mmCIF file of C-alpha atoms and ligand atoms in Angstrom:
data_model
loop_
_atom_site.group_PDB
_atom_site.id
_atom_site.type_symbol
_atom_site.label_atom_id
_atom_site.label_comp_id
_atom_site.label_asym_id
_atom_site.label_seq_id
_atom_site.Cartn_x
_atom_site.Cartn_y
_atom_site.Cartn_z
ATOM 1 C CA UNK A 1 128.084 110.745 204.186
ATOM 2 C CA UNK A 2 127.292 114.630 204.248
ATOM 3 C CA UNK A 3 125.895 116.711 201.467
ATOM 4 C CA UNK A 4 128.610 116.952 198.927
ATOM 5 C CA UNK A 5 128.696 120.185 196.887
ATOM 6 C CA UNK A 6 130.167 120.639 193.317
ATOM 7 C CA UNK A 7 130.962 124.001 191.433
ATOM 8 C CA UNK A 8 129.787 123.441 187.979
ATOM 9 C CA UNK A 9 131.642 125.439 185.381
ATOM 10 C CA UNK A 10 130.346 124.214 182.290
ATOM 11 C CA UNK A 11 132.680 126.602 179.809
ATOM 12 C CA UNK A 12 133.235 127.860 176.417
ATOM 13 C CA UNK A 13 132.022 126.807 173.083
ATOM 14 C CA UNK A 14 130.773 123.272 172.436
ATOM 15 C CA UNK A 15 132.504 122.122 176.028
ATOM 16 C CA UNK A 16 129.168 122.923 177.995
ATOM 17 C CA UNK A 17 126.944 120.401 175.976
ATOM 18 C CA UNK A 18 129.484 117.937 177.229
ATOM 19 C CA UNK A 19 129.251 118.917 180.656
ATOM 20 C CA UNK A 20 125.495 118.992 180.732
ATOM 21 C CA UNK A 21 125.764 115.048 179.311
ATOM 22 C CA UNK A 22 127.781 114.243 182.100
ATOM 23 C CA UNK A 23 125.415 115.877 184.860
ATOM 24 C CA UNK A 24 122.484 113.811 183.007
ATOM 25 C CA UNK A 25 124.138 110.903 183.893
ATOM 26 C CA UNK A 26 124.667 111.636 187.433
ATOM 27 C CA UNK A 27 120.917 113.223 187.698
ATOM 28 C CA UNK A 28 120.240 109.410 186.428
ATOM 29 C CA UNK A 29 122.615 108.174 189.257
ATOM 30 C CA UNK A 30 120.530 109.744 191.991
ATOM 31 C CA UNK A 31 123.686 110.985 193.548
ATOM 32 C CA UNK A 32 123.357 112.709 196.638
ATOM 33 C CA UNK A 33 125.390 115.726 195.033
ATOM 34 C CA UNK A 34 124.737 120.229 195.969
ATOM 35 C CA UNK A 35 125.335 121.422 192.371
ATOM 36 C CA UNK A 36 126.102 125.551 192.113
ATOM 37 C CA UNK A 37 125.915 125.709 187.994
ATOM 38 C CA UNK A 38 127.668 128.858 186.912
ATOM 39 C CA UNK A 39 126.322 130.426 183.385
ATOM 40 C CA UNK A 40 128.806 129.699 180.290
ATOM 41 C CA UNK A 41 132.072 131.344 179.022
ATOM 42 C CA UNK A 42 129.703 133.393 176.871
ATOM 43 C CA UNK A 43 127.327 135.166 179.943
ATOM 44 C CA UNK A 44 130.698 135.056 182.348
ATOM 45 C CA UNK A 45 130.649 138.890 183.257
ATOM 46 C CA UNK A 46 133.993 139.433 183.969
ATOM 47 C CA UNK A 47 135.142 140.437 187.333
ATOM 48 C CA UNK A 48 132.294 139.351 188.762
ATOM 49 C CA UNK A 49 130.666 136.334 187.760
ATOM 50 C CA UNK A 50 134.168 135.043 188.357
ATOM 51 C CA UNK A 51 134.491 136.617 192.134
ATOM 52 C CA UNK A 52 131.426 134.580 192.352
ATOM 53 C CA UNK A 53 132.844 131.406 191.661
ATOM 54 C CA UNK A 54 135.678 131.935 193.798
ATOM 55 C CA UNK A 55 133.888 131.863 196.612
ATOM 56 C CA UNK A 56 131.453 129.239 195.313
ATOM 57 C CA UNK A 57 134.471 127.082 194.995
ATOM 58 C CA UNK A 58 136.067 127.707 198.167
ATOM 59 C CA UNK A 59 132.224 126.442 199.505
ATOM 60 C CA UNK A 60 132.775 123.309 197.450
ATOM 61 C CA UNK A 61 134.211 119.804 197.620
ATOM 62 C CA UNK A 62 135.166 119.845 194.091
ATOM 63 C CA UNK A 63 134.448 121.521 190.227
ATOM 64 C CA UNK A 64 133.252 119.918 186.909
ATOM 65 C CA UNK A 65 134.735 121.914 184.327
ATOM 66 C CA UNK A 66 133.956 122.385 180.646
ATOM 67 C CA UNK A 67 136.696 123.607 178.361
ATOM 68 C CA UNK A 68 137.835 127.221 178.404
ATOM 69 C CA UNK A 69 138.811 129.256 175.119
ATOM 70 C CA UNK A 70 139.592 132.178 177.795
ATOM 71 C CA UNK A 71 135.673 133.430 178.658
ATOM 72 C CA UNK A 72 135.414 131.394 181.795
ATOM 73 C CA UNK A 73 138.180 132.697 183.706
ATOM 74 C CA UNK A 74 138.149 130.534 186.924
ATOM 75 C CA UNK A 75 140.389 128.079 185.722
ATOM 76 C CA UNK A 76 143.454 130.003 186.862
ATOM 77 C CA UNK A 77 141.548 129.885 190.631
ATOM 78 C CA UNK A 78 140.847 126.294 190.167
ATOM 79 C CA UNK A 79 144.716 125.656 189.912
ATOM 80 C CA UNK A 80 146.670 128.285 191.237
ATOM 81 C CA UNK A 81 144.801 129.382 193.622
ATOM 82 C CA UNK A 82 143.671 125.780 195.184
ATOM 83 C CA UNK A 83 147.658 124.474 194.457
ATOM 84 C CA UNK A 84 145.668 121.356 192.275
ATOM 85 C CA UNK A 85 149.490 120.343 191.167
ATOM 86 C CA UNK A 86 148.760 117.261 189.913
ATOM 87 C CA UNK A 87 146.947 116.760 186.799
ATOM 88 C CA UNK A 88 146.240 112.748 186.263
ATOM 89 C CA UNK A 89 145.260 112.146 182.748
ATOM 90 C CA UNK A 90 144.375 108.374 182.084
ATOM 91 C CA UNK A 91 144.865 106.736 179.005
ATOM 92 C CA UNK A 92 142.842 103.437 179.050
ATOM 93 C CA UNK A 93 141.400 102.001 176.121
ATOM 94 C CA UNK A 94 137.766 100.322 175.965
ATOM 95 C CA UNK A 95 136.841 97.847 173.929
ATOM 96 C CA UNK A 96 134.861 99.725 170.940
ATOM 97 C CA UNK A 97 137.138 102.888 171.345
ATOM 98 C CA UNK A 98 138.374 103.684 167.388
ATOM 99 C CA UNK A 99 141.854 103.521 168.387
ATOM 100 C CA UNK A 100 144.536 103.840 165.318
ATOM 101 C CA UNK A 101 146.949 101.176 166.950
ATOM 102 C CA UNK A 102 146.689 97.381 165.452
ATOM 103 C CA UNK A 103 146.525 95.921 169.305
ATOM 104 C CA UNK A 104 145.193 98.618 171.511
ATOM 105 C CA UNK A 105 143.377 96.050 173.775
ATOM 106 C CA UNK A 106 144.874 96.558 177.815
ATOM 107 C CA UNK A 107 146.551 99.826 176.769
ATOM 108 C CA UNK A 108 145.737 101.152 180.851
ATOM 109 C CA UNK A 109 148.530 104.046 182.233
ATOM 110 C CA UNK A 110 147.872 107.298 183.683
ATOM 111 C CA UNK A 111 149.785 110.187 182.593
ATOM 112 C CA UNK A 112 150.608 112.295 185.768
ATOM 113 C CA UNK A 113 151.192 116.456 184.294
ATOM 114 C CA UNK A 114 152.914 118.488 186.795
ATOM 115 C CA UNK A 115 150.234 121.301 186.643
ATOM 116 C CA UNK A 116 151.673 125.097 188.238
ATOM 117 C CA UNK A 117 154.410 125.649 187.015
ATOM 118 C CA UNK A 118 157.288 124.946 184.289
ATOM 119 C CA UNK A 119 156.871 127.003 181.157
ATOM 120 C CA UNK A 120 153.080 128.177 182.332
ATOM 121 C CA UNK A 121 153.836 130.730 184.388
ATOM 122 C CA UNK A 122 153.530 133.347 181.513
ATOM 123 C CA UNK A 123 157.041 134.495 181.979
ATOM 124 C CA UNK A 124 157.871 135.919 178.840
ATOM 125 C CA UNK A 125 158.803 139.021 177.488
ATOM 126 C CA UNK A 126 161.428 140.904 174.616
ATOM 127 C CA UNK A 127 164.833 139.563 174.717
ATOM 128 C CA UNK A 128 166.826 143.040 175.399
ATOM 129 C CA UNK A 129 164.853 142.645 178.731
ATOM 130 C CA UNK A 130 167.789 139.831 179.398
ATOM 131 C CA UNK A 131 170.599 142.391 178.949
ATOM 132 C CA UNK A 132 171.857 143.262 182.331
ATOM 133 C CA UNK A 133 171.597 139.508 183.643
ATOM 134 C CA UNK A 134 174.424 138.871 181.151
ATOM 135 C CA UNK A 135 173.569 134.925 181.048
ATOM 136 C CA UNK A 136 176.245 132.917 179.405
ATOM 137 C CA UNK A 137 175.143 129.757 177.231
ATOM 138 C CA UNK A 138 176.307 126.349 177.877
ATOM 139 C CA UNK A 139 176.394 125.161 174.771
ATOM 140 C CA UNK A 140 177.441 128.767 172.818
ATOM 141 C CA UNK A 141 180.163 128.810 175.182
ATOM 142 C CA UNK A 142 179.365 132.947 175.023
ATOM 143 C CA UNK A 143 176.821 135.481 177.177
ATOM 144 C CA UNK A 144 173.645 135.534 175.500
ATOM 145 C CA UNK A 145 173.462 137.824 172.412
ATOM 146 C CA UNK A 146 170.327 139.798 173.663
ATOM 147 C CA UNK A 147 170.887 142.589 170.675
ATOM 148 C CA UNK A 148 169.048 140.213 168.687
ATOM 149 C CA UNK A 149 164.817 140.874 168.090
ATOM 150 C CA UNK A 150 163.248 138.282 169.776
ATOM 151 C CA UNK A 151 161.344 137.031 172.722
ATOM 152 C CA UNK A 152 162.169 134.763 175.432
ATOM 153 C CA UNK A 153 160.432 131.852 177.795
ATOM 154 C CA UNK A 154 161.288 131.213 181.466
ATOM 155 C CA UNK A 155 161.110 127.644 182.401
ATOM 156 C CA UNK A 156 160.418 127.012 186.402
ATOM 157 C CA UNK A 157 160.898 123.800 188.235
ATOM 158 C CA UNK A 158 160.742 123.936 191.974
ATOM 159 C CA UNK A 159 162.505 121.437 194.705
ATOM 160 C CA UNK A 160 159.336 121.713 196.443
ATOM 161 C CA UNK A 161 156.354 121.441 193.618
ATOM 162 C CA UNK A 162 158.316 118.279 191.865
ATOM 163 C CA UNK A 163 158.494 116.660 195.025
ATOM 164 C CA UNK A 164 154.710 117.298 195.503
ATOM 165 C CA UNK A 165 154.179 115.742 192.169
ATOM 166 C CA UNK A 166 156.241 112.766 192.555
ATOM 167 C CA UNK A 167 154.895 111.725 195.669
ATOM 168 C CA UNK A 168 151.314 111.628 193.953
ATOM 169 C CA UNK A 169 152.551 110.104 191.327
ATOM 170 C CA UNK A 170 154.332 106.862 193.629
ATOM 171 C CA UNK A 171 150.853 107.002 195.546
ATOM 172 C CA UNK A 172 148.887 106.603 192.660
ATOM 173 C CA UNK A 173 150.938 103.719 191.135
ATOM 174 C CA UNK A 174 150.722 101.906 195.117
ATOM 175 C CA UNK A 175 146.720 102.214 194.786
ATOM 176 C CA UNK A 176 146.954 100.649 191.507
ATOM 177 C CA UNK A 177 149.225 97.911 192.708
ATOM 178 C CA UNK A 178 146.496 97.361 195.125
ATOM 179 C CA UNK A 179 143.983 97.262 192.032
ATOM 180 C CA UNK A 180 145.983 94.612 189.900
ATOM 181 C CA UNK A 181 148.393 96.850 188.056
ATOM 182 C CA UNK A 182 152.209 96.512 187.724
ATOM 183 C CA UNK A 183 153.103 99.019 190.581
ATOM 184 C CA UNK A 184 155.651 101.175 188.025
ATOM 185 C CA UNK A 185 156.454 104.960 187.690
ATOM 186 C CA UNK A 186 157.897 106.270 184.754
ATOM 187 C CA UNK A 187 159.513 109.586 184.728
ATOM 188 C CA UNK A 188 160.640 111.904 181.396
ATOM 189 C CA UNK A 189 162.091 115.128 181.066
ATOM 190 C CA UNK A 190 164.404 116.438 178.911
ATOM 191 C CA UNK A 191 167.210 115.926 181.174
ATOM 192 C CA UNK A 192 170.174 115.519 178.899
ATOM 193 C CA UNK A 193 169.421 118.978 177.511
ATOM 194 C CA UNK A 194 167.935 121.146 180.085
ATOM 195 C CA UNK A 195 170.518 119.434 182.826
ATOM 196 C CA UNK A 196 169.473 121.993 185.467
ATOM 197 C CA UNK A 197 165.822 122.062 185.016
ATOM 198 C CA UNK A 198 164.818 118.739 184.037
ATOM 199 C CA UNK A 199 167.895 117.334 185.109
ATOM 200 C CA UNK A 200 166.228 118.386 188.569
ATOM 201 C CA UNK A 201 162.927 116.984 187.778
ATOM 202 C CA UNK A 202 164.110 113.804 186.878
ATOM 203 C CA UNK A 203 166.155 113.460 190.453
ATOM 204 C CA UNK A 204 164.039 114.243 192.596
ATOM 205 C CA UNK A 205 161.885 112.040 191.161
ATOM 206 C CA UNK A 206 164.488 109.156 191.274
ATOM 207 C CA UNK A 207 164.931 110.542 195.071
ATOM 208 C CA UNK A 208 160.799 109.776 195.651
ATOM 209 C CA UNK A 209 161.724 106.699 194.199
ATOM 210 C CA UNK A 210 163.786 105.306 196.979
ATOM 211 C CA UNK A 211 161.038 105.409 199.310
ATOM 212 C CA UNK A 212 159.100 103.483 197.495
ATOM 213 C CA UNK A 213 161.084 100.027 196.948
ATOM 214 C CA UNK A 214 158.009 97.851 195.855
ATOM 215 C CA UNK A 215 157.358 100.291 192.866
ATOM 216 C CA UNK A 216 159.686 99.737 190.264
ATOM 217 C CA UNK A 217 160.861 102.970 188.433
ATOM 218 C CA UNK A 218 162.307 103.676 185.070
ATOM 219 C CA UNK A 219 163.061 107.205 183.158
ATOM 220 C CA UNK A 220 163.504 107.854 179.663
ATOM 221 C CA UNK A 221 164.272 110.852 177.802
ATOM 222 C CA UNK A 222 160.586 112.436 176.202
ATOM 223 C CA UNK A 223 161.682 111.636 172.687
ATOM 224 C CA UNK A 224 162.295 108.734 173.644
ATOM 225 C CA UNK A 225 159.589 108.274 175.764
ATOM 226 C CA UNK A 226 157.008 110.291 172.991
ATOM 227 C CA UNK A 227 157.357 106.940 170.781
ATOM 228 C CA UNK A 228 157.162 104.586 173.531
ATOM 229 C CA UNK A 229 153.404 105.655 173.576
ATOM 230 C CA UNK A 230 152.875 104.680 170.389
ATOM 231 C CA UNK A 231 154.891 101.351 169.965
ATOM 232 C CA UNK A 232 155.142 99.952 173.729
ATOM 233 C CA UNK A 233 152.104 101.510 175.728
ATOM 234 C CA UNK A 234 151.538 98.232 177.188
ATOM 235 C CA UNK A 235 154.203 99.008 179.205
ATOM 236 C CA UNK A 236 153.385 101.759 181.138
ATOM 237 C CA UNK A 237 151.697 102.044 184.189
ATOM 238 C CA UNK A 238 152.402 105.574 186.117
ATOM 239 C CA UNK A 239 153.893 108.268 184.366
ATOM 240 C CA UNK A 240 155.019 111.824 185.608
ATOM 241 C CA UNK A 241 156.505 114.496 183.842
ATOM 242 C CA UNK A 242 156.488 118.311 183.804
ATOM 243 C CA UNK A 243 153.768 120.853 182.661
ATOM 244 C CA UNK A 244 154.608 121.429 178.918
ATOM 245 C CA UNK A 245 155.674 117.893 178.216
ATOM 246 C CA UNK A 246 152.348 116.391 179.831
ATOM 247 C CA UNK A 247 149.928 118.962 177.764
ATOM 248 C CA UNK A 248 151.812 117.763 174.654
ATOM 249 C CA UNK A 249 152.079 114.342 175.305
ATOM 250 C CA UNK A 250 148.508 113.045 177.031
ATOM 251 C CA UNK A 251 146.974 114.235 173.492
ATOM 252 C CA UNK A 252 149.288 112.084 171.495
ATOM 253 C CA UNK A 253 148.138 109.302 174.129
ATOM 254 C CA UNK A 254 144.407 109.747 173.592
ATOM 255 C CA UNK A 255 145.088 109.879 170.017
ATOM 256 C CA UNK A 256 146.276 105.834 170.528
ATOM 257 C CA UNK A 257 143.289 104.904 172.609
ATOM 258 C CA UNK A 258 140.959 106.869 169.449
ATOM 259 C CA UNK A 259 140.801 110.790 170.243
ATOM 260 C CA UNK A 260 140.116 113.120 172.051
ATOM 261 C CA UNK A 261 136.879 112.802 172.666
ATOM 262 C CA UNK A 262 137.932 109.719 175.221
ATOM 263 C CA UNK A 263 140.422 111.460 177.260
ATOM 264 C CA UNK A 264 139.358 112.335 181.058
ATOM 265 C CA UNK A 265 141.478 114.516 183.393
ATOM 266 C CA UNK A 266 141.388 115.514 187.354
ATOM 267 C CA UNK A 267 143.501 118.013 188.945
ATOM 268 C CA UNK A 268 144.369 117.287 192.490
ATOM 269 C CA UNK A 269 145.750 119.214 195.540
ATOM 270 C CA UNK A 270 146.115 118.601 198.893
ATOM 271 C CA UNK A 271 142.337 119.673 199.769
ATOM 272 C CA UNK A 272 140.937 120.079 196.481
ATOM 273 C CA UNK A 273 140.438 118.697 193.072
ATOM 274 C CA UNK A 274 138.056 119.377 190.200
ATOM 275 C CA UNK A 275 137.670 117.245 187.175
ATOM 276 C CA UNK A 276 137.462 118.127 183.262
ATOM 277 C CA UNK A 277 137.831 116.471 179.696
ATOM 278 C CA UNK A 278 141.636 116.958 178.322
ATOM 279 C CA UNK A 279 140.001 118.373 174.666
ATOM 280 C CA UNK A 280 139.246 122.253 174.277
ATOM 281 C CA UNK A 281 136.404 123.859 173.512
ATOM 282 C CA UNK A 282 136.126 122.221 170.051
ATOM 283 C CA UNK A 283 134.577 125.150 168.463
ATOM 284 C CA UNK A 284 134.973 124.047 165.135
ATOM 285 C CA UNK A 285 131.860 121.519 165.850
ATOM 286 C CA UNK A 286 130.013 124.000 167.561
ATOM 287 C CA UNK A 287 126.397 123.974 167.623
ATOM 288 C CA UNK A 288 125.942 120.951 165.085
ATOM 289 C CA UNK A 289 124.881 118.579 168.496
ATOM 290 C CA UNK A 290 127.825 115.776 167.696
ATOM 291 C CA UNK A 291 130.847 116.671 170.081
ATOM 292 C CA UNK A 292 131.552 113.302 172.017
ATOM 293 C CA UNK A 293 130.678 113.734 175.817
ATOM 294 C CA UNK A 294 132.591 110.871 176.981
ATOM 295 C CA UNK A 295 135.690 112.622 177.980
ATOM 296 C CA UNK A 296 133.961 114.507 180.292
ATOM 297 C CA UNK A 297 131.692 111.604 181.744
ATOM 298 C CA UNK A 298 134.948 109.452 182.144
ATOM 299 C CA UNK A 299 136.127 113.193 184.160
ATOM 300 C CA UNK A 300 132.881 112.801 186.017
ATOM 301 C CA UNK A 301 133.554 109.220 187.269
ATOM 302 C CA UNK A 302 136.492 110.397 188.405
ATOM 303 C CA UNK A 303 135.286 113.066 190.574
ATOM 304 C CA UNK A 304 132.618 110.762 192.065
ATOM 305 C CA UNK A 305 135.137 108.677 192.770
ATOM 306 C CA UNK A 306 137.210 111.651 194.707
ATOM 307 C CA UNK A 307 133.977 112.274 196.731
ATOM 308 C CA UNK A 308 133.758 108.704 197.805
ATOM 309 C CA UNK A 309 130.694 107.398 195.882
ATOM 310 C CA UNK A 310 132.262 104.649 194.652
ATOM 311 C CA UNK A 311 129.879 102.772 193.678
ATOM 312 C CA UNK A 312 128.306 105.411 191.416
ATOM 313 C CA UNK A 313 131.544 105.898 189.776
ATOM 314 C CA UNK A 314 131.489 102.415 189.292
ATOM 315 C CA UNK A 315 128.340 102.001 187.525
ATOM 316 C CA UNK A 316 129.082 105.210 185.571
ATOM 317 C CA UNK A 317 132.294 103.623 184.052
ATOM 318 C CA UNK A 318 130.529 100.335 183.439
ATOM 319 C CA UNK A 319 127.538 102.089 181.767
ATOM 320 C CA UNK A 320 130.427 103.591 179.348
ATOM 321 C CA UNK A 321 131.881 100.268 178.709
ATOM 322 C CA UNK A 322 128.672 98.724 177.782
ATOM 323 C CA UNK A 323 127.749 101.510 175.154
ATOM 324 C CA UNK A 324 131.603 100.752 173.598
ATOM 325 C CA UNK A 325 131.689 97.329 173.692
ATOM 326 C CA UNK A 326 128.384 97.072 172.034
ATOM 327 C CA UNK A 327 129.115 99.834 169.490
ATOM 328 C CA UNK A 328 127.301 100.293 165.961
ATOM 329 C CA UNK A 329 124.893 103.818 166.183
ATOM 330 C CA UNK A 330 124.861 104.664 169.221
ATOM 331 C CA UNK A 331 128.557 105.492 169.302
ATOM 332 C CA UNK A 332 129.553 109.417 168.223
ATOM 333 C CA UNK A 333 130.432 110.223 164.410
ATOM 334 C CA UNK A 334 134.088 110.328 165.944
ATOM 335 C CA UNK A 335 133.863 106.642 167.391
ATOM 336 C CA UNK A 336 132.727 105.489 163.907
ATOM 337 C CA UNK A 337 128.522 105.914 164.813
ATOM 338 C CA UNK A 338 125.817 107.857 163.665
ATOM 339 C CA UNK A 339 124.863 109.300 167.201
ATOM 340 C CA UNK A 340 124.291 112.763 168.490
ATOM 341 C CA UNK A 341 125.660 113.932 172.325
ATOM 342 C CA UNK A 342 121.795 113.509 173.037
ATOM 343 C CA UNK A 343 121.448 110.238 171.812
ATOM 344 C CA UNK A 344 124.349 108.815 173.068
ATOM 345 C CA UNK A 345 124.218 110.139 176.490
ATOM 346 C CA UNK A 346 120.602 107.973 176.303
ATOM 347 C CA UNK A 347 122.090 104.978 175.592
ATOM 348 C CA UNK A 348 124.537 105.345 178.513
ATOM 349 C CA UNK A 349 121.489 106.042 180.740
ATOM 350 C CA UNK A 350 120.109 103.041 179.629
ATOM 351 C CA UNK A 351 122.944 100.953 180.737
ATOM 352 C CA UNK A 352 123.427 102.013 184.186
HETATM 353 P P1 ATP B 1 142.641 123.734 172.954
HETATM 354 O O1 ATP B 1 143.699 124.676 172.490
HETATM 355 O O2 ATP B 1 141.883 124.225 174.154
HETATM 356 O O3 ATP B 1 143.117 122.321 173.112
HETATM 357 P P2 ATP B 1 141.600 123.263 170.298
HETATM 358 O O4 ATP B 1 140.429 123.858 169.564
HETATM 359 O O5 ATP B 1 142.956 123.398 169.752
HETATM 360 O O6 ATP B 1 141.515 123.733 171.803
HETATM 361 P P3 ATP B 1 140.148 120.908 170.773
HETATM 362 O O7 ATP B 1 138.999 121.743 171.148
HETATM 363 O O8 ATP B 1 140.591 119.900 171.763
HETATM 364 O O9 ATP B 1 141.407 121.717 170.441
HETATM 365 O O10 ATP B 1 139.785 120.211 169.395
HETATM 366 C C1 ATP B 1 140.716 119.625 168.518
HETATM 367 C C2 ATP B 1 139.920 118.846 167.480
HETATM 368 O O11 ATP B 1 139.318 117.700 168.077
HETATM 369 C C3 ATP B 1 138.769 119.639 166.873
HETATM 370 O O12 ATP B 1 138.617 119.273 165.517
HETATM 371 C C4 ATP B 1 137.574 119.208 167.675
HETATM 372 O O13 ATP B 1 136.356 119.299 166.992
HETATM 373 C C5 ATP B 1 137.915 117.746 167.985
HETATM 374 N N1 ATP B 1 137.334 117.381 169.275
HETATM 375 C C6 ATP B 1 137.755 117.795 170.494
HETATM 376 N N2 ATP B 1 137.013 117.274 171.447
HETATM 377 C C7 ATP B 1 136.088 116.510 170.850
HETATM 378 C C8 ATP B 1 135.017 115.718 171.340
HETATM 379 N N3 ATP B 1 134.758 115.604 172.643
HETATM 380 N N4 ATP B 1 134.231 115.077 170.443
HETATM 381 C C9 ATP B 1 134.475 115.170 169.136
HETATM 382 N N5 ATP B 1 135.471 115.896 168.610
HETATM 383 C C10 ATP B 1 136.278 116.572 169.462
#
C-alpha cells in the first residue's frame, strides 16, 4: 500500500491531550502513516497557520481532529470545502462502558448527521430584513409580521445533498448486513411540521429506499424517534437525519452507551474524510490530565479503517474492549476509575 498521509489538527482546550492519546496508540501500532501535526487552537495564527493546513489537507488522505472552541479554524475547510456530507456517529456500547440504561448490552446503530447544510449555514439575521419577501405563514394563515424585534433562522435542505446522504446512509447499512447486522435505515425529520423541508428530507430518503429492497426502512417523527433512543435502541441499526437534529440527538445517544467521552465520529465525502470525537473541547476539565481519550481513539480506528489498515483498526478496537471489559482503575474518573488520559492510554497499549 503507498505512504498514507494524515493532517493532524489536534485543537482547542483539553481536545489535543485526546488526540495525542490516540496518535500514541497508533505510534504503538507501527502504522505505516505521514503525519503533518499542526500546532493547537491556542498557537493557530490566523490567516495563516490555517492557509497552511489547507493545503496540507488537500496533500492528505485524511485529518484527525481535536475539538474546536473556534481557534482552530480549519474545520469549516475540512467540511465545506472537501463536501465531507456525511457525518457517521456510532453509538455502540462495550461491555464496561457506565451506561445509565438497565440493559445496554448490544446497543450497536450508527447515527448518520447530514453535515453542510440545514440550519448551519449561518443564515441569520434581524427580522425587518424579511419585509419585502412578504412570506405568508401556514399555520398563522397571515404574511409574516416582520415589525416585530427579533431575529430569524434559514433552514436549507437540498434535492441534491439529501440524496448524497441517503445513499451513504443505505450503503452503510448493506456493509453492515454483510457484517451480521439487521440491514435497516431509519430516517427522522420533523416532517409533519416543516412539510416542505423535512417533508423533503424524509422522501427522498423513502425514494433511496426503493433501490435498496433488501434493506428494510422505517421513519419516525424525531420526538418520536428522540425516545426511541432511550427505550428501544436495540432496534436501530442505520439512522439518517438532518444537520441540527443529528448534533442534538448523537449526544443524547452517547449519553445511553455512558457519555461523551465514548462517542467517535467520521465525516465522509466522496474523496475525503477526516475523523474526530463528537465531545467539544471540554474546557471545564482543562489541564487537570483526566479528559477520557477514548472518543477520539474509537475516531482513530475509524480512520484507519478508511485508509485500509484493517487490521490495525482491528486491534485498536479490541485493545479498547479489553481495557472496558476488564474495568476497575484503569478506566477514566468518567467510566467510574481512578485513571488519568496517561494512564489509561497505557493500559490500552498494553492490550494491543
Ligand atoms: P461543544 O459546544 O463543542 O459541544 P461543550 O463544552 O458544550 O462544547 P463538551 O466539551 O462536549 O461540551 O463537554 C460537555 C461536558 O462533558 C463537560 O463537562 C466536559 O468536561 C465533559 N466531557 C466532554 N468530553 C469528555 C471526555 N472525553 N472525557 C471526560 N469528560 C468529557
Amino acid at each position: 500500500m503507498a505512504q498514507k498521509r494524515v493532517v493532524v489538527l489536534p485543537g482547542d482546550d483539553e481536545a489535543p491531550r485526546t488526540v495525542f492519546a490516540a496518535l500514541e496508540v497508533i505510534g504503538a501500532l507501527k502504522v505505516e502513516i505521514d503525519f503533518v501535526e499542526f500546532p493547537v487552537g491556542e498557537k493557530w495564527v490566523r490567516g495563516e497557520t490555517d492557509k497552511a493546513a489547507r493545503a496540507a489537507i488537500d496533500a492528505s488522505d485524511s485529518t484527525l481532529f481535536g475539538s474546536t472552541s473556534g481557534k482552530t479554524t480549519a474545520i469549516n475547510y475540512l467540511r465545506w470545502g472537501r463536501q465531507t456530507y456525511a457525518n457517521v456517529r456510532p453509538c455502540r456500547y462495550l461491555k464496561g462502558f457506565r451506561s445509565p440504561l438497565a440493559r445496554p448490552e448490544g446497543i450497536d446503530y450508527v447515527i448518520v448527521r447530514e453535515n453542510l447544510e440545514d440550519l448551519y449555514l449561518g443564515l441569520e439575521g434581524p427580522l425587518e430584513a424579511l419585509a419585502p419577501l412578504h412570506l405568508h405563514s401556514r399555520i398563522l394563515r397571515a404574511d409574516l409580521d416582520t415589525s416585530e424585534r427579533g431575529k430569524f433562522a434559514i433552514k436549507v435542505i437540498t434535492e441534491r445533498k439529501t440524496r448524497q446522504v441517503a445513499r451513504f446512509a443505505f450503503e452503510l447499512a448493506r456493509k453492515r448486513k454483510t457484517q451480521g447486522h439487521p440491514g435497516k435505515v431509519t430516517c427522522t425529520s420533523k416532517y409533519n411540521m416543516l412539510r416542505e423541508s423535512d417533508g423533503l428530507f424524509r422522501q427522498l430518503v423513502e425514494e433511496t429506499a426503493a433501490s435498496y429492497p433488501e434493506i428494510a426502512y422505517e421513519q419516525f417523527i424525531v420526538d418520536d424517534f428522540a425516545r426511541r433512543i432511550v427505550q428501544s435502541p436495540h432496534a436501530l441499526d442505520v439512522v439518517v437525519m438532518p444537520n441540527l437534529y443529528g448534533d442534538i440527538l448523537s449526544d443524547a445517544a452517547a449519553g445511553t452507551i455512558g457519555g461523551l467521552g465514548l462517542a467517535p465520529s467520521g465525516c465522509y465525502g466522496d474523496d475525503y474524510a477526516y475523523f474526530e470525537s463528537v465531545h467539544g473541547t471540554a474546557p471545564d476539565i482543562l489541564g487537570q490530565g483526566i479528559i477520557n481519550p477514548t472518543a477520539t481513539m474509537l475516531s482513530a480506528v475509524m480512520m484507519l479503517d478508511y485508509l485500509g489498515f484493517t487490521a490495525e483498526s482491528r486491534r485498536f478496537d479490541q485493545a479498547i474492549r479489553r481495557v472496558y471489559a476488564e474495568g476497575g482503575a484503569a478506566l477514566t474518573i468518567d467510566q467510574g476509575g481512578r485513571a488519568g488520559t496517561a494512564e489509561f492510554t497505557r493500559a490500552v497499549i498494553a492490550n494491543l
